[in-house]
PDB file of C-alpha atoms in Angstrom:
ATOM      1  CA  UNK A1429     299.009 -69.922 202.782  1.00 66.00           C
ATOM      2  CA  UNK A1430     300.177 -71.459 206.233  1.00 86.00           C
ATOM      3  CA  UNK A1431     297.976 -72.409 209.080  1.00 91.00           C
ATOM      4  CA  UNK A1432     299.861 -69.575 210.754  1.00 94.00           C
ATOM      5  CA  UNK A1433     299.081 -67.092 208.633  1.00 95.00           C
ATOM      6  CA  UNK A1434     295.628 -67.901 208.851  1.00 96.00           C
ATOM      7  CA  UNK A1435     295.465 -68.071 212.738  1.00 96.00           C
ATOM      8  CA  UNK A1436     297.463 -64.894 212.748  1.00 94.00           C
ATOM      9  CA  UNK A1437     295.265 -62.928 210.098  1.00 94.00           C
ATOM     10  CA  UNK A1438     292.037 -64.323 212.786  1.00 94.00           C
ATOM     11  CA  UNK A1439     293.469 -62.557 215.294  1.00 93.00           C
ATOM     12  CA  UNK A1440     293.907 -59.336 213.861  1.00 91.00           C
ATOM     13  CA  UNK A1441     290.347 -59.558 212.679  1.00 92.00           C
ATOM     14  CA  UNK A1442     289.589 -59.927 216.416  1.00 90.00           C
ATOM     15  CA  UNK A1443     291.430 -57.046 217.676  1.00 87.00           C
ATOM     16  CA  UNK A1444     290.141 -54.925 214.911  1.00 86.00           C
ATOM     17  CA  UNK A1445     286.545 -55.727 213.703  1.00 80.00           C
ATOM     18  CA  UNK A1446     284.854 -52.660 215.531  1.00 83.00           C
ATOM     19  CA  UNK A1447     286.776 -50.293 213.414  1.00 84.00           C
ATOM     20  CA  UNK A1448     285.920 -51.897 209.855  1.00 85.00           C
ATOM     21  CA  UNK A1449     283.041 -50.352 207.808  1.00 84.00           C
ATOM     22  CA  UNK A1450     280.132 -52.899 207.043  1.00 87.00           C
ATOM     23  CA  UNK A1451     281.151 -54.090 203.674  1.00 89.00           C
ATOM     24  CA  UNK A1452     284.935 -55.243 204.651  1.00 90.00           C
ATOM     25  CA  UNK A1453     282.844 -57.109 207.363  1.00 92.00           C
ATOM     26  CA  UNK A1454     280.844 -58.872 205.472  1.00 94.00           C
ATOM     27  CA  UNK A1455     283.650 -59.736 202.941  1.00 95.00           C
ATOM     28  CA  UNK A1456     285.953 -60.923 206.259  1.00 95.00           C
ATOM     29  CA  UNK A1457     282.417 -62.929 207.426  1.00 97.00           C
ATOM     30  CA  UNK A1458     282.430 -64.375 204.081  1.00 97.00           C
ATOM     31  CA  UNK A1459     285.757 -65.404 203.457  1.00 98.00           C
ATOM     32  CA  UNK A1460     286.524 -66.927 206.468  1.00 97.00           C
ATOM     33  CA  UNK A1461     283.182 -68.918 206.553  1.00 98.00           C
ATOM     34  CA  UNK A1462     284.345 -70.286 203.073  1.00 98.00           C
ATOM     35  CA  UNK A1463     288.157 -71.266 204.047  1.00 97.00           C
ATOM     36  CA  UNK A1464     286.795 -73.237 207.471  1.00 97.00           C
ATOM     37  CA  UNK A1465     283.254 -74.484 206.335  1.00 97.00           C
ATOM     38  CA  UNK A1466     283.074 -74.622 202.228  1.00 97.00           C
ATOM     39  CA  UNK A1467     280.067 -73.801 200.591  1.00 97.00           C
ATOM     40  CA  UNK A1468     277.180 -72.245 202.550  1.00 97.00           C
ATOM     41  CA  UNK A1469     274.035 -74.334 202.136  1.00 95.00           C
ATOM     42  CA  UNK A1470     270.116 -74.195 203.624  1.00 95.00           C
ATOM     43  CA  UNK A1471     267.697 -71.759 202.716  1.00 97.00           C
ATOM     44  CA  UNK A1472     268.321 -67.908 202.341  1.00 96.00           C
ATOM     45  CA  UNK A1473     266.373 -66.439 205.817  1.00 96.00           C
ATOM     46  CA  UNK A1474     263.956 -64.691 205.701  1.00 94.00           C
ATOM     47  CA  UNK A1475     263.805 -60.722 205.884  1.00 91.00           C
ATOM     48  CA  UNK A1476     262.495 -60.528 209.185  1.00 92.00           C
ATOM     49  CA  UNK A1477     265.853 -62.422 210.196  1.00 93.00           C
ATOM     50  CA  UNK A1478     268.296 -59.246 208.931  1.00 90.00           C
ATOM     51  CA  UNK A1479     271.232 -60.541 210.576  1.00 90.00           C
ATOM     52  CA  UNK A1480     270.913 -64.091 209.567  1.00 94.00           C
ATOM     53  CA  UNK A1481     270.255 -63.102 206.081  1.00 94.00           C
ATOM     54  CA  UNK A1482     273.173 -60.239 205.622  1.00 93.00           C
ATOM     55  CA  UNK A1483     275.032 -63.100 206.904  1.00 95.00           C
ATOM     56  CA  UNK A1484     274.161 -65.841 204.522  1.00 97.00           C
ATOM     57  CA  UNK A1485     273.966 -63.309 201.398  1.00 97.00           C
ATOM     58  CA  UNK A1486     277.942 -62.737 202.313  1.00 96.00           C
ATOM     59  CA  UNK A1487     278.980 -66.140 202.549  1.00 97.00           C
ATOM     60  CA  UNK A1488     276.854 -67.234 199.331  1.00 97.00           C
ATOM     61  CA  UNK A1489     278.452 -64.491 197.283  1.00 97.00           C
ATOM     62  CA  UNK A1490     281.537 -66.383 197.367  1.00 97.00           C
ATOM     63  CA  UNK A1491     280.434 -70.327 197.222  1.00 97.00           C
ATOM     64  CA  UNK A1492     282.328 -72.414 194.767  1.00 97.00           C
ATOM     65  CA  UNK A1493     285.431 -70.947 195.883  1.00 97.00           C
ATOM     66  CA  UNK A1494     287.681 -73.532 197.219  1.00 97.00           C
ATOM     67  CA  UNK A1495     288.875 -73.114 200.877  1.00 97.00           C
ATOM     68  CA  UNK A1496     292.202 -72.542 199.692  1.00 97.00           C
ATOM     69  CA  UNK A1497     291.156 -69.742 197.795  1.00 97.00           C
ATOM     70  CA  UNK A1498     289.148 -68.519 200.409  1.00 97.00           C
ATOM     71  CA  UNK A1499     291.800 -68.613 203.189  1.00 97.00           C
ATOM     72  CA  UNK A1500     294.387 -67.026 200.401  1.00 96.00           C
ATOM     73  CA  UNK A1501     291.756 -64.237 200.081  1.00 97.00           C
ATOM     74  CA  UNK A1502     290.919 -63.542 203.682  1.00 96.00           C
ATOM     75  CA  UNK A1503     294.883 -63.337 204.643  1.00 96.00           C
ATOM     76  CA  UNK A1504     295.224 -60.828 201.594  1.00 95.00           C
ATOM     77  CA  UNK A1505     291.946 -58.716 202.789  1.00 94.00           C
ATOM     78  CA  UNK A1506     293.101 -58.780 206.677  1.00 92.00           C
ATOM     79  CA  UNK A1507     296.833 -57.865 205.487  1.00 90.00           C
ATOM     80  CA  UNK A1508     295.394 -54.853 203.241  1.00 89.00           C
ATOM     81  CA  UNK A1509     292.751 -53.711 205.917  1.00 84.00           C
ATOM     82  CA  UNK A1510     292.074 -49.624 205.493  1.00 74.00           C
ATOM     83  CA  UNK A1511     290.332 -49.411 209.394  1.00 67.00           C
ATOM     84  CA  UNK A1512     288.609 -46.430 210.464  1.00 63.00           C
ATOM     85  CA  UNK A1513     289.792 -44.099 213.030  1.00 58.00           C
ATOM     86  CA  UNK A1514     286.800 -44.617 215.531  1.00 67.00           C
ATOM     87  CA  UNK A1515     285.575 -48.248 216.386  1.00 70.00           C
ATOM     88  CA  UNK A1516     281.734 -48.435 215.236  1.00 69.00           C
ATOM     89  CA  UNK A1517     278.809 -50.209 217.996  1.00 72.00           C
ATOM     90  CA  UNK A1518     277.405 -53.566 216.942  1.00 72.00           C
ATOM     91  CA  UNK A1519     274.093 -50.702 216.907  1.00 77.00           C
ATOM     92  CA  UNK A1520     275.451 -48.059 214.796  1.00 75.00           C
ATOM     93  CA  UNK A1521     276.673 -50.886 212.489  1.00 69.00           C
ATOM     94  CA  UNK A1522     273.212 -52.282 212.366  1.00 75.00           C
ATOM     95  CA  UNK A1523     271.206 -49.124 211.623  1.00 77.00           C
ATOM     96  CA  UNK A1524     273.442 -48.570 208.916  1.00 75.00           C
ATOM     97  CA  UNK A1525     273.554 -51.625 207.490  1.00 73.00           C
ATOM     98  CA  UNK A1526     269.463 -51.217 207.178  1.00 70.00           C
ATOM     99  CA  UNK A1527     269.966 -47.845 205.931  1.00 70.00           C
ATOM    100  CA  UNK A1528     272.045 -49.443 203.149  1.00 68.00           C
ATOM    101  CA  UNK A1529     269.505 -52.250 202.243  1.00 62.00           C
ATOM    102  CA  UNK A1530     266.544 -50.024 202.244  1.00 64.00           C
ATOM    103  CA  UNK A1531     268.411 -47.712 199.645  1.00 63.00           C
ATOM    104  CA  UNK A1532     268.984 -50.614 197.607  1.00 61.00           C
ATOM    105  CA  UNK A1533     265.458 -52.044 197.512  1.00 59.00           C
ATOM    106  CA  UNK A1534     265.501 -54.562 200.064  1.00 53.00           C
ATOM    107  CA  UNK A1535     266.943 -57.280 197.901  1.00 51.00           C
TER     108      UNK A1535
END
């Protein structure tokens, strides 16, 4: 996968984040942290640091992935995006995003 492609897949992500559900964010999130950075490293945050940790879960769930790999998977995810109809409030993506870990047991 080209530079380009991976610049151009960024952008889209830009322009469209605010209509993706939560998990297709947190797999974008996760890829793209792995194709720039590598493998995520430090300690897991605590629960009182959602965010933070929702974040670091994501990126973890794909470490030992190489960043070729990585950027291969986030150009195939951005190029096979199903976005919803209405964008969706850093707010409303929040609450539900709680909503969803309290169903699961808090991991």
């Amino acid at each position: 996968m080209s530079d380009a492609e991976f610049y151009d897949a960024t952008q889209r992500v830009e322009k469209a984040y605010t209509r993706m559900d939560n998990e297709t964010v947190r797999k974008v999130y996760a890829y793209y942290k792995q194709a720039t950075v590598g493998d995520v490293s430090g300690k897991r945050p605590s629960p009182l640091r959602f965010r933070d940790r929702v974040k670091f879960d994501s990126w973890s769930s794909v470490s030992g992935m190489s960043k070729e790999e990585a950027r291969a998977a986030y150009i195939d995810l951005v190029n096979n995006l199903d976005l919803n109809a209405r964008e969706i409030s850093c707010e409303a993506r929040e609450a539900s995003a709680s909503s969803e870990l309290r169903v699961r047991g808090g991991k």
